[in-house]
mmCIF file with all atom_site columns, C-alpha atoms in Angstrom:
data_model
loop_
_atom_site.group_PDB
_atom_site.id
_atom_site.type_symbol
_atom_site.label_atom_id
_atom_site.label_alt_id
_atom_site.label_comp_id
_atom_site.label_asym_id
_atom_site.label_entity_id
_atom_site.label_seq_id
_atom_site.pdbx_PDB_ins_code
_atom_site.Cartn_x
_atom_site.Cartn_y
_atom_site.Cartn_z
_atom_site.occupancy
_atom_site.B_iso_or_equiv
_atom_site.pdbx_formal_charge
_atom_site.auth_seq_id
_atom_site.auth_comp_id
_atom_site.auth_asym_id
_atom_site.auth_atom_id
_atom_site.pdbx_PDB_model_num
ATOM 1   C CA . MET A 1 1   ? 0.000   0.000  0.000  1.00 57.00 ? 1   MET A CA 1
ATOM 2   C CA . ARG A 1 2   ? 1.448   3.326  -1.046 1.00 65.00 ? 2   ARG A CA 1
ATOM 3   C CA . LEU A 1 3   ? 1.179   6.221  1.414  1.00 64.00 ? 3   LEU A CA 1
ATOM 4   C CA . TRP A 1 4   ? 0.703   9.678  -0.083 1.00 70.00 ? 4   TRP A CA 1
ATOM 5   C CA . PRO A 1 5   ? 2.110   12.692 1.780  1.00 79.00 ? 5   PRO A CA 1
ATOM 6   C CA . VAL A 1 6   ? -0.438  15.378 2.692  1.00 84.00 ? 6   VAL A CA 1
ATOM 7   C CA . ASP A 1 7   ? -0.061  19.072 3.433  1.00 86.00 ? 7   ASP A CA 1
ATOM 8   C CA . LEU A 1 8   ? -3.362  19.640 5.224  1.00 89.00 ? 8   LEU A CA 1
ATOM 9   C CA . ILE A 1 9   ? -5.873  17.618 7.253  1.00 87.00 ? 9   ILE A CA 1
ATOM 10  C CA . ILE A 1 10  ? -9.500  18.783 7.240  1.00 88.00 ? 10  ILE A CA 1
ATOM 11  C CA . THR A 1 11  ? -11.646 18.008 10.281 1.00 85.00 ? 11  THR A CA 1
ATOM 12  C CA . PRO A 1 12  ? -15.346 18.835 10.828 1.00 80.00 ? 12  PRO A CA 1
ATOM 13  C CA . THR A 1 13  ? -15.005 20.017 14.447 1.00 78.00 ? 13  THR A CA 1
ATOM 14  C CA . LYS A 1 14  ? -12.491 21.164 17.044 1.00 80.00 ? 14  LYS A CA 1
ATOM 15  C CA . LYS A 1 15  ? -13.083 17.910 18.927 1.00 79.00 ? 15  LYS A CA 1
ATOM 16  C CA . VAL A 1 16  ? -11.883 15.842 15.948 1.00 80.00 ? 16  VAL A CA 1
ATOM 17  C CA . GLU A 1 17  ? -8.907  18.145 15.440 1.00 82.00 ? 17  GLU A CA 1
ATOM 18  C CA . ARG A 1 18  ? -7.844  17.618 19.065 1.00 81.00 ? 18  ARG A CA 1
ATOM 19  C CA . THR A 1 19  ? -8.175  13.857 18.593 1.00 80.00 ? 19  THR A CA 1
ATOM 20  C CA . PHE A 1 20  ? -5.823  13.933 15.590 1.00 78.00 ? 20  PHE A CA 1
ATOM 21  C CA . LEU A 1 21  ? -3.305  16.018 17.531 1.00 80.00 ? 21  LEU A CA 1
ATOM 22  C CA . SER A 1 22  ? -3.492  13.574 20.457 1.00 83.00 ? 22  SER A CA 1
ATOM 23  C CA . TYR A 1 23  ? -2.370  10.837 18.048 1.00 82.00 ? 23  TYR A CA 1
ATOM 24  C CA . GLY A 1 24  ? 0.810   12.771 17.393 1.00 83.00 ? 24  GLY A CA 1
ATOM 25  C CA . VAL A 1 25  ? -0.224  14.092 13.979 1.00 80.00 ? 25  VAL A CA 1
ATOM 26  C CA . GLU A 1 26  ? 1.921   17.118 13.187 1.00 79.00 ? 26  GLU A CA 1
ATOM 27  C CA . LYS A 1 27  ? 0.374   18.217 9.900  1.00 79.00 ? 27  LYS A CA 1
ATOM 28  C CA . LYS A 1 28  ? -1.459  21.504 9.573  1.00 85.00 ? 28  LYS A CA 1
ATOM 29  C CA . THR A 1 29  ? -5.209  21.155 10.238 1.00 86.00 ? 29  THR A CA 1
ATOM 30  C CA . ALA A 1 30  ? -8.257  23.161 9.216  1.00 87.00 ? 30  ALA A CA 1
ATOM 31  C CA . ILE A 1 31  ? -11.818 22.941 10.546 1.00 84.00 ? 31  ILE A CA 1
ATOM 32  C CA . ILE A 1 32  ? -14.583 22.943 7.923  1.00 85.00 ? 32  ILE A CA 1
ATOM 33  C CA . PRO A 1 33  ? -17.972 22.059 9.457  1.00 79.00 ? 33  PRO A CA 1
ATOM 34  C CA . THR A 1 34  ? -20.358 19.809 7.573  1.00 80.00 ? 34  THR A CA 1
ATOM 35  C CA . GLY A 1 35  ? -23.013 21.957 5.909  1.00 81.00 ? 35  GLY A CA 1
ATOM 36  C CA . ILE A 1 36  ? -26.661 21.762 6.942  1.00 81.00 ? 36  ILE A CA 1
ATOM 37  C CA . ARG A 1 37  ? -29.617 23.265 5.081  1.00 88.00 ? 37  ARG A CA 1
ATOM 38  C CA . LEU A 1 38  ? -31.024 25.201 8.006  1.00 88.00 ? 38  LEU A CA 1
ATOM 39  C CA . GLU A 1 39  ? -34.171 26.211 6.129  1.00 92.00 ? 39  GLU A CA 1
ATOM 40  C CA . LYS A 1 40  ? -35.311 22.556 6.215  1.00 92.00 ? 40  LYS A CA 1
ATOM 41  C CA . PHE A 1 41  ? -35.591 22.849 9.980  1.00 93.00 ? 41  PHE A CA 1
ATOM 42  C CA . SER A 1 42  ? -36.565 26.493 10.410 1.00 92.00 ? 42  SER A CA 1
ATOM 43  C CA . SER A 1 43  ? -39.442 26.426 7.891  1.00 93.00 ? 43  SER A CA 1
ATOM 44  C CA . PRO A 1 44  ? -42.775 25.776 9.669  1.00 94.00 ? 44  PRO A CA 1
ATOM 45  C CA . VAL A 1 45  ? -44.250 22.280 9.366  1.00 96.00 ? 45  VAL A CA 1
ATOM 46  C CA . PRO A 1 46  ? -48.031 22.250 8.717  1.00 96.00 ? 46  PRO A CA 1
ATOM 47  C CA . SER A 1 47  ? -50.021 22.007 11.939 1.00 95.00 ? 47  SER A CA 1
ATOM 48  C CA . GLU A 1 48  ? -52.013 19.027 10.657 1.00 97.00 ? 48  GLU A CA 1
ATOM 49  C CA . VAL A 1 49  ? -48.759 17.052 10.251 1.00 97.00 ? 49  VAL A CA 1
ATOM 50  C CA . LEU A 1 50  ? -47.734 17.818 13.834 1.00 97.00 ? 50  LEU A CA 1
ATOM 51  C CA . LEU A 1 51  ? -51.195 16.903 15.106 1.00 96.00 ? 51  LEU A CA 1
ATOM 52  C CA . ARG A 1 52  ? -51.035 13.573 13.272 1.00 96.00 ? 52  ARG A CA 1
ATOM 53  C CA . LEU A 1 53  ? -47.647 12.794 14.818 1.00 96.00 ? 53  LEU A CA 1
ATOM 54  C CA . ARG A 1 54  ? -48.928 13.608 18.303 1.00 96.00 ? 54  ARG A CA 1
ATOM 55  C CA . LYS A 1 55  ? -51.761 11.130 17.797 1.00 95.00 ? 55  LYS A CA 1
ATOM 56  C CA . GLU A 1 56  ? -49.406 8.455  16.422 1.00 94.00 ? 56  GLU A CA 1
ATOM 57  C CA . CYS A 1 57  ? -47.181 8.844  19.477 1.00 94.00 ? 57  CYS A CA 1
ATOM 58  C CA . GLY A 1 58  ? -50.054 8.944  21.944 1.00 94.00 ? 58  GLY A CA 1
ATOM 59  C CA . ILE A 1 59  ? -49.197 12.440 23.185 1.00 95.00 ? 59  ILE A CA 1
ATOM 60  C CA . ARG A 1 60  ? -52.168 14.077 24.863 1.00 92.00 ? 60  ARG A CA 1
ATOM 61  C CA . PRO A 1 61  ? -53.020 17.774 24.367 1.00 91.00 ? 61  PRO A CA 1
ATOM 62  C CA . GLY A 1 62  ? -51.056 20.084 26.660 1.00 92.00 ? 62  GLY A CA 1
ATOM 63  C CA . VAL A 1 63  ? -48.325 17.523 27.365 1.00 96.00 ? 63  VAL A CA 1
ATOM 64  C CA . ARG A 1 64  ? -44.784 18.753 26.643 1.00 97.00 ? 64  ARG A CA 1
ATOM 65  C CA . VAL A 1 65  ? -42.571 16.734 24.297 1.00 98.00 ? 65  VAL A CA 1
ATOM 66  C CA . VAL A 1 66  ? -38.935 16.004 25.108 1.00 98.00 ? 66  VAL A CA 1
ATOM 67  C CA . LEU A 1 67  ? -37.092 14.640 22.083 1.00 98.00 ? 67  LEU A CA 1
ATOM 68  C CA . SER A 1 68  ? -34.164 12.249 21.664 1.00 98.00 ? 68  SER A CA 1
ATOM 69  C CA . LEU A 1 69  ? -33.387 11.715 17.982 1.00 97.00 ? 69  LEU A CA 1
ATOM 70  C CA . GLY A 1 70  ? -30.621 9.615  16.467 1.00 94.00 ? 70  GLY A CA 1
ATOM 71  C CA . ARG A 1 71  ? -29.227 6.138  16.007 1.00 93.00 ? 71  ARG A CA 1
ATOM 72  C CA . LEU A 1 72  ? -29.874 3.880  18.983 1.00 96.00 ? 72  LEU A CA 1
ATOM 73  C CA . GLY A 1 73  ? -26.354 2.568  19.473 1.00 96.00 ? 73  GLY A CA 1
ATOM 74  C CA . PHE A 1 74  ? -25.159 1.550  22.935 1.00 95.00 ? 74  PHE A CA 1
ATOM 75  C CA . GLU A 1 75  ? -22.496 4.285  22.819 1.00 94.00 ? 75  GLU A CA 1
ATOM 76  C CA . LYS A 1 76  ? -25.254 6.917  22.568 1.00 95.00 ? 76  LYS A CA 1
ATOM 77  C CA . GLN A 1 77  ? -26.168 6.234  26.231 1.00 96.00 ? 77  GLN A CA 1
ATOM 78  C CA . VAL A 1 78  ? -29.906 6.650  25.752 1.00 97.00 ? 78  VAL A CA 1
ATOM 79  C CA . ASP A 1 79  ? -30.342 4.407  28.801 1.00 97.00 ? 79  ASP A CA 1
ATOM 80  C CA . GLU A 1 80  ? -28.966 7.316  30.840 1.00 97.00 ? 80  GLU A CA 1
ATOM 81  C CA . LEU A 1 81  ? -31.837 9.490  29.619 1.00 97.00 ? 81  LEU A CA 1
ATOM 82  C CA . LEU A 1 82  ? -34.395 6.886  30.704 1.00 98.00 ? 82  LEU A CA 1
ATOM 83  C CA . ARG A 1 83  ? -32.827 6.476  34.148 1.00 97.00 ? 83  ARG A CA 1
ATOM 84  C CA . GLY A 1 84  ? -32.505 10.234 34.586 1.00 96.00 ? 84  GLY A CA 1
ATOM 85  C CA . TRP A 1 85  ? -36.138 10.711 33.582 1.00 97.00 ? 85  TRP A CA 1
ATOM 86  C CA . LYS A 1 86  ? -37.232 8.154  36.162 1.00 96.00 ? 86  LYS A CA 1
ATOM 87  C CA . GLU A 1 87  ? -35.101 9.652  38.935 1.00 94.00 ? 87  GLU A CA 1
ATOM 88  C CA . ALA A 1 88  ? -36.435 13.144 38.188 1.00 94.00 ? 88  ALA A CA 1
ATOM 89  C CA . GLY A 1 89  ? -39.988 11.939 38.820 1.00 93.00 ? 89  GLY A CA 1
ATOM 90  C CA . ILE A 1 90  ? -41.374 13.668 35.742 1.00 92.00 ? 90  ILE A CA 1
ATOM 91  C CA . SER A 1 91  ? -45.123 13.126 35.532 1.00 89.00 ? 91  SER A CA 1
ATOM 92  C CA . GLY A 1 92  ? -46.850 11.809 32.428 1.00 88.00 ? 92  GLY A CA 1
ATOM 93  C CA . GLU A 1 93  ? -49.236 14.744 32.808 1.00 90.00 ? 93  GLU A CA 1
ATOM 94  C CA . GLU A 1 94  ? -46.271 17.104 32.384 1.00 93.00 ? 94  GLU A CA 1
ATOM 95  C CA . ALA A 1 95  ? -44.256 15.637 29.549 1.00 97.00 ? 95  ALA A CA 1
ATOM 96  C CA . MET A 1 96  ? -43.568 12.654 27.333 1.00 97.00 ? 96  MET A CA 1
ATOM 97  C CA . LEU A 1 97  ? -40.191 11.375 26.175 1.00 98.00 ? 97  LEU A CA 1
ATOM 98  C CA . LEU A 1 98  ? -40.167 10.793 22.411 1.00 98.00 ? 98  LEU A CA 1
ATOM 99  C CA . ILE A 1 99  ? -37.321 8.590  21.154 1.00 98.00 ? 99  ILE A CA 1
ATOM 100 C CA . VAL A 1 100 ? -36.923 8.649  17.380 1.00 98.00 ? 100 VAL A CA 1
ATOM 101 C CA . GLY A 1 101 ? -34.449 6.307  15.695 1.00 97.00 ? 101 GLY A CA 1
ATOM 102 C CA . GLY A 1 102 ? -33.444 2.685  15.512 1.00 96.00 ? 102 GLY A CA 1
ATOM 103 C CA . GLY A 1 103 ? -30.359 0.622  16.126 1.00 96.00 ? 103 GLY A CA 1
ATOM 104 C CA . PRO A 1 104 ? -28.819 -2.266 18.065 1.00 97.00 ? 104 PRO A CA 1
ATOM 105 C CA . ALA A 1 105 ? -29.761 -0.869 21.484 1.00 97.00 ? 105 ALA A CA 1
ATOM 106 C CA . GLU A 1 106 ? -33.456 -0.430 20.716 1.00 97.00 ? 106 GLU A CA 1
ATOM 107 C CA . GLY A 1 107 ? -34.591 -3.743 22.189 1.00 97.00 ? 107 GLY A CA 1
ATOM 108 C CA . SER A 1 108 ? -32.720 -3.289 25.468 1.00 97.00 ? 108 SER A CA 1
ATOM 109 C CA . LEU A 1 109 ? -33.979 0.310  25.752 1.00 98.00 ? 109 LEU A CA 1
ATOM 110 C CA . ARG A 1 110 ? -37.587 -0.792 25.316 1.00 98.00 ? 110 ARG A CA 1
ATOM 111 C CA . ARG A 1 111 ? -37.102 -3.420 28.024 1.00 98.00 ? 111 ARG A CA 1
ATOM 112 C CA . LEU A 1 112 ? -35.458 -0.880 30.337 1.00 98.00 ? 112 LEU A CA 1
ATOM 113 C CA . SER A 1 113 ? -38.370 1.506  29.823 1.00 97.00 ? 113 SER A CA 1
ATOM 114 C CA . GLU A 1 114 ? -40.767 -1.226 30.933 1.00 97.00 ? 114 GLU A CA 1
ATOM 115 C CA . GLU A 1 115 ? -38.595 -2.180 33.915 1.00 97.00 ? 115 GLU A CA 1
ATOM 116 C CA . LEU A 1 116 ? -38.528 1.445  35.055 1.00 97.00 ? 116 LEU A CA 1
ATOM 117 C CA . GLY A 1 117 ? -42.309 1.718  34.720 1.00 96.00 ? 117 GLY A CA 1
ATOM 118 C CA . LEU A 1 118 ? -42.086 4.355  32.012 1.00 96.00 ? 118 LEU A CA 1
ATOM 119 C CA . SER A 1 119 ? -44.061 2.642  29.265 1.00 92.00 ? 119 SER A CA 1
ATOM 120 C CA . ASP A 1 120 ? -46.846 5.255  29.403 1.00 93.00 ? 120 ASP A CA 1
ATOM 121 C CA . GLN A 1 121 ? -44.352 8.151  29.369 1.00 95.00 ? 121 GLN A CA 1
ATOM 122 C CA . VAL A 1 122 ? -42.015 7.046  26.584 1.00 97.00 ? 122 VAL A CA 1
ATOM 123 C CA . CYS A 1 123 ? -42.790 6.678  22.899 1.00 97.00 ? 123 CYS A CA 1
ATOM 124 C CA . PHE A 1 124 ? -40.332 4.674  20.797 1.00 97.00 ? 124 PHE A CA 1
ATOM 125 C CA . TYR A 1 125 ? -41.197 5.842  17.311 1.00 97.00 ? 125 TYR A CA 1
ATOM 126 C CA . GLY A 1 126 ? -38.516 3.818  15.549 1.00 95.00 ? 126 GLY A CA 1
ATOM 127 C CA . MET A 1 127 ? -36.823 4.827  12.302 1.00 95.00 ? 127 MET A CA 1
ATOM 128 C CA . ALA A 1 128 ? -38.312 7.922  10.678 1.00 93.00 ? 128 ALA A CA 1
ATOM 129 C CA . ASP A 1 129 ? -38.509 8.943  7.042  1.00 94.00 ? 129 ASP A CA 1
ATOM 130 C CA . PRO A 1 130 ? -35.742 11.570 6.607  1.00 92.00 ? 130 PRO A CA 1
ATOM 131 C CA . LYS A 1 131 ? -38.326 13.934 5.119  1.00 94.00 ? 131 LYS A CA 1
ATOM 132 C CA . MET A 1 132 ? -40.221 13.785 8.431  1.00 96.00 ? 132 MET A CA 1
ATOM 133 C CA . VAL A 1 133 ? -37.268 14.592 10.685 1.00 96.00 ? 133 VAL A CA 1
ATOM 134 C CA . PRO A 1 134 ? -37.945 18.378 10.743 1.00 97.00 ? 134 PRO A CA 1
ATOM 135 C CA . ALA A 1 135 ? -41.481 17.627 11.912 1.00 98.00 ? 135 ALA A CA 1
ATOM 136 C CA . PHE A 1 136 ? -40.218 15.706 14.943 1.00 98.00 ? 136 PHE A CA 1
ATOM 137 C CA . TYR A 1 137 ? -38.033 18.631 15.979 1.00 98.00 ? 137 TYR A CA 1
ATOM 138 C CA . GLN A 1 138 ? -40.942 21.046 15.624 1.00 97.00 ? 138 GLN A CA 1
ATOM 139 C CA . LEU A 1 139 ? -43.219 18.713 17.550 1.00 97.00 ? 139 LEU A CA 1
ATOM 140 C CA . ALA A 1 140 ? -40.836 18.932 20.504 1.00 98.00 ? 140 ALA A CA 1
ATOM 141 C CA . ASP A 1 141 ? -40.320 21.518 23.248 1.00 98.00 ? 141 ASP A CA 1
ATOM 142 C CA . LEU A 1 142 ? -36.831 20.365 24.198 1.00 97.00 ? 142 LEU A CA 1
ATOM 143 C CA . PHE A 1 143 ? -33.975 18.280 22.767 1.00 98.00 ? 143 PHE A CA 1
ATOM 144 C CA . ILE A 1 144 ? -31.886 15.959 24.968 1.00 98.00 ? 144 ILE A CA 1
ATOM 145 C CA . CYS A 1 145 ? -28.768 13.851 24.380 1.00 97.00 ? 145 CYS A CA 1
ATOM 146 C CA . ALA A 1 146 ? -26.450 11.830 26.608 1.00 96.00 ? 146 ALA A CA 1
ATOM 147 C CA . SER A 1 147 ? -23.866 10.878 23.987 1.00 92.00 ? 147 SER A CA 1
ATOM 148 C CA . THR A 1 148 ? -20.176 11.744 24.329 1.00 89.00 ? 148 THR A CA 1
ATOM 149 C CA . SER A 1 149 ? -19.238 9.870  21.153 1.00 83.00 ? 149 SER A CA 1
ATOM 150 C CA . GLU A 1 150 ? -20.322 12.548 18.665 1.00 77.00 ? 150 GLU A CA 1
ATOM 151 C CA . THR A 1 151 ? -17.680 13.835 16.276 1.00 75.00 ? 151 THR A CA 1
ATOM 152 C CA . GLN A 1 152 ? -19.881 16.468 14.628 1.00 74.00 ? 152 GLN A CA 1
ATOM 153 C CA . GLY A 1 153 ? -23.166 16.597 16.521 1.00 79.00 ? 153 GLY A CA 1
ATOM 154 C CA . LEU A 1 154 ? -25.291 17.471 13.496 1.00 88.00 ? 154 LEU A CA 1
ATOM 155 C CA . THR A 1 155 ? -28.508 16.743 15.381 1.00 92.00 ? 155 THR A CA 1
ATOM 156 C CA . TYR A 1 156 ? -27.593 19.489 17.858 1.00 93.00 ? 156 TYR A CA 1
ATOM 157 C CA . VAL A 1 157 ? -27.476 22.074 15.070 1.00 92.00 ? 157 VAL A CA 1
ATOM 158 C CA . GLU A 1 158 ? -30.700 20.738 13.547 1.00 95.00 ? 158 GLU A CA 1
ATOM 159 C CA . ALA A 1 159 ? -32.357 21.130 16.955 1.00 97.00 ? 159 ALA A CA 1
ATOM 160 C CA . LEU A 1 160 ? -31.039 24.697 17.257 1.00 96.00 ? 160 LEU A CA 1
ATOM 161 C CA . ALA A 1 161 ? -32.366 25.622 13.803 1.00 96.00 ? 161 ALA A CA 1
ATOM 162 C CA . SER A 1 162 ? -35.732 24.229 14.923 1.00 97.00 ? 162 SER A CA 1
ATOM 163 C CA . GLY A 1 163 ? -35.673 26.564 17.924 1.00 97.00 ? 163 GLY A CA 1
ATOM 164 C CA . LEU A 1 164 ? -35.192 23.933 20.632 1.00 98.00 ? 164 LEU A CA 1
ATOM 165 C CA . PRO A 1 165 ? -33.365 24.422 23.917 1.00 98.00 ? 165 PRO A CA 1
ATOM 166 C CA . LEU A 1 166 ? -30.821 21.647 24.583 1.00 98.00 ? 166 LEU A CA 1
ATOM 167 C CA . VAL A 1 167 ? -30.049 19.527 27.649 1.00 98.00 ? 167 VAL A CA 1
ATOM 168 C CA . CYS A 1 168 ? -26.967 17.483 26.776 1.00 97.00 ? 168 CYS A CA 1
ATOM 169 C CA . ARG A 1 169 ? -24.189 15.685 28.579 1.00 96.00 ? 169 ARG A CA 1
ATOM 170 C CA . ARG A 1 170 ? -21.100 17.888 28.713 1.00 94.00 ? 170 ARG A CA 1
ATOM 171 C CA . ASP A 1 171 ? -18.804 17.170 25.766 1.00 89.00 ? 171 ASP A CA 1
ATOM 172 C CA . PRO A 1 172 ? -16.202 19.078 23.712 1.00 85.00 ? 172 PRO A CA 1
ATOM 173 C CA . CYS A 1 173 ? -18.337 18.879 20.554 1.00 81.00 ? 173 CYS A CA 1
ATOM 174 C CA . LEU A 1 174 ? -20.847 21.236 22.178 1.00 87.00 ? 174 LEU A CA 1
ATOM 175 C CA . GLY A 1 175 ? -18.431 24.172 21.999 1.00 84.00 ? 175 GLY A CA 1
ATOM 176 C CA . GLY A 1 176 ? -20.108 27.016 20.123 1.00 83.00 ? 176 GLY A CA 1
ATOM 177 C CA . VAL A 1 177 ? -23.366 25.043 20.036 1.00 90.00 ? 177 VAL A CA 1
ATOM 178 C CA . LEU A 1 178 ? -24.607 24.989 23.615 1.00 94.00 ? 178 LEU A CA 1
ATOM 179 C CA . GLU A 1 179 ? -24.225 28.082 25.791 1.00 95.00 ? 179 GLU A CA 1
ATOM 180 C CA . HIS A 1 180 ? -24.951 26.856 29.297 1.00 97.00 ? 180 HIS A CA 1
ATOM 181 C CA . GLY A 1 181 ? -27.851 28.814 30.770 1.00 96.00 ? 181 GLY A CA 1
ATOM 182 C CA . ARG A 1 182 ? -28.555 30.706 27.515 1.00 97.00 ? 182 ARG A CA 1
ATOM 183 C CA . ASN A 1 183 ? -29.901 28.152 25.036 1.00 97.00 ? 183 ASN A CA 1
ATOM 184 C CA . GLY A 1 184 ? -29.961 25.116 27.280 1.00 97.00 ? 184 GLY A CA 1
ATOM 185 C CA . TYR A 1 185 ? -27.809 23.254 29.780 1.00 98.00 ? 185 TYR A CA 1
ATOM 186 C CA . SER A 1 186 ? -24.891 20.851 29.720 1.00 96.00 ? 186 SER A CA 1
ATOM 187 C CA . TYR A 1 187 ? -25.054 18.356 32.563 1.00 97.00 ? 187 TYR A CA 1
ATOM 188 C CA . ARG A 1 188 ? -22.555 16.072 34.297 1.00 96.00 ? 188 ARG A CA 1
ATOM 189 C CA . THR A 1 189 ? -24.796 13.908 36.484 1.00 96.00 ? 189 THR A CA 1
ATOM 190 C CA . ARG A 1 190 ? -28.240 12.332 36.145 1.00 94.00 ? 190 ARG A CA 1
ATOM 191 C CA . GLU A 1 191 ? -29.410 14.560 39.006 1.00 95.00 ? 191 GLU A CA 1
ATOM 192 C CA . GLU A 1 192 ? -28.419 17.661 37.023 1.00 97.00 ? 192 GLU A CA 1
ATOM 193 C CA . PHE A 1 193 ? -30.110 16.221 33.939 1.00 97.00 ? 193 PHE A CA 1
ATOM 194 C CA . GLY A 1 194 ? -33.405 15.795 35.775 1.00 96.00 ? 194 GLY A CA 1
ATOM 195 C CA . THR A 1 195 ? -33.224 19.246 37.341 1.00 97.00 ? 195 THR A CA 1
ATOM 196 C CA . TYR A 1 196 ? -32.631 20.979 34.012 1.00 97.00 ? 196 TYR A CA 1
ATOM 197 C CA . VAL A 1 197 ? -35.269 19.015 32.117 1.00 97.00 ? 197 VAL A CA 1
ATOM 198 C CA . LYS A 1 198 ? -37.926 19.661 34.767 1.00 96.00 ? 198 LYS A CA 1
ATOM 199 C CA . GLU A 1 199 ? -37.075 23.360 34.800 1.00 96.00 ? 199 GLU A CA 1
ATOM 200 C CA . LEU A 1 200 ? -37.518 23.705 31.054 1.00 97.00 ? 200 LEU A CA 1
ATOM 201 C CA . ILE A 1 201 ? -40.702 21.646 31.035 1.00 96.00 ? 201 ILE A CA 1
ATOM 202 C CA . GLU A 1 202 ? -42.241 23.856 33.709 1.00 95.00 ? 202 GLU A CA 1
ATOM 203 C CA . LYS A 1 203 ? -40.950 27.320 32.731 1.00 95.00 ? 203 LYS A CA 1
ATOM 204 C CA . ARG A 1 204 ? -42.487 28.394 29.438 1.00 95.00 ? 204 ARG A CA 1
ATOM 205 C CA . GLU A 1 205 ? -40.880 31.850 29.374 1.00 96.00 ? 205 GLU A CA 1
ATOM 206 C CA . LYS A 1 206 ? -37.404 30.415 29.875 1.00 96.00 ? 206 LYS A CA 1
ATOM 207 C CA . ARG A 1 207 ? -37.994 27.951 27.034 1.00 96.00 ? 207 ARG A CA 1
ATOM 208 C CA . GLN A 1 208 ? -39.012 30.804 24.769 1.00 97.00 ? 208 GLN A CA 1
ATOM 209 C CA . VAL A 1 209 ? -35.913 32.855 25.562 1.00 97.00 ? 209 VAL A CA 1
ATOM 210 C CA . MET A 1 210 ? -33.641 29.859 25.035 1.00 98.00 ? 210 MET A CA 1
ATOM 211 C CA . SER A 1 211 ? -35.476 28.953 21.838 1.00 97.00 ? 211 SER A CA 1
ATOM 212 C CA . ALA A 1 212 ? -34.710 32.368 20.363 1.00 97.00 ? 212 ALA A CA 1
ATOM 213 C CA . ARG A 1 213 ? -31.037 32.045 21.298 1.00 97.00 ? 213 ARG A CA 1
ATOM 214 C CA . SER A 1 214 ? -30.889 28.574 19.704 1.00 97.00 ? 214 SER A CA 1
ATOM 215 C CA . ARG A 1 215 ? -32.118 29.978 16.403 1.00 95.00 ? 215 ARG A CA 1
ATOM 216 C CA . GLU A 1 216 ? -29.462 32.707 16.527 1.00 94.00 ? 216 GLU A CA 1
ATOM 217 C CA . LEU A 1 217 ? -26.675 30.215 17.210 1.00 92.00 ? 217 LEU A CA 1
ATOM 218 C CA . ALA A 1 218 ? -27.768 27.890 14.403 1.00 89.00 ? 218 ALA A CA 1
ATOM 219 C CA . LYS A 1 219 ? -27.049 30.613 11.857 1.00 85.00 ? 219 LYS A CA 1
#
């Protein structure tokens, strides 16, 4: 195998650049983020589409929607979201956890949801048609993620463009995406996770302020 010398290494995020440097790579690097068509997520989805999704997911009127969207791999730590939700004591009258996506961890996550007694508070939608993804963001009031394995975190930016506050486990890939206390919160423990999620479920005005800041950051 012939190795070709390079003059420049392009990475999509600062986190990936730091990883390359930790390997001892001495070449010059440049960060070029992966492009996202923000208008796909900022353009309003028809209300009848959102209403249909609420019915499909069994979400009652007035109940807030907390969204987790992405591949259900074990490294995504979605189990942490379920355990944190349970420990926070969030009522089914307050909010519902909507998990959109499929993957190898889906079966174990469904079983964990049942074991924790959350079956009536969690909707596993499964894989979604890519064309419907913007609708799921706009159906939600809040976006959550426990993953520390993201190299780009494209779903974070999609959520911002959709005007969602974020509650995500602290991770280097959130730099420039999540401003703690301004457009959401980064948490370190399940207790913090529950506290932040409950706060944003209950405080409409704070959600609105953070939503506006999310839209600004997405641009």
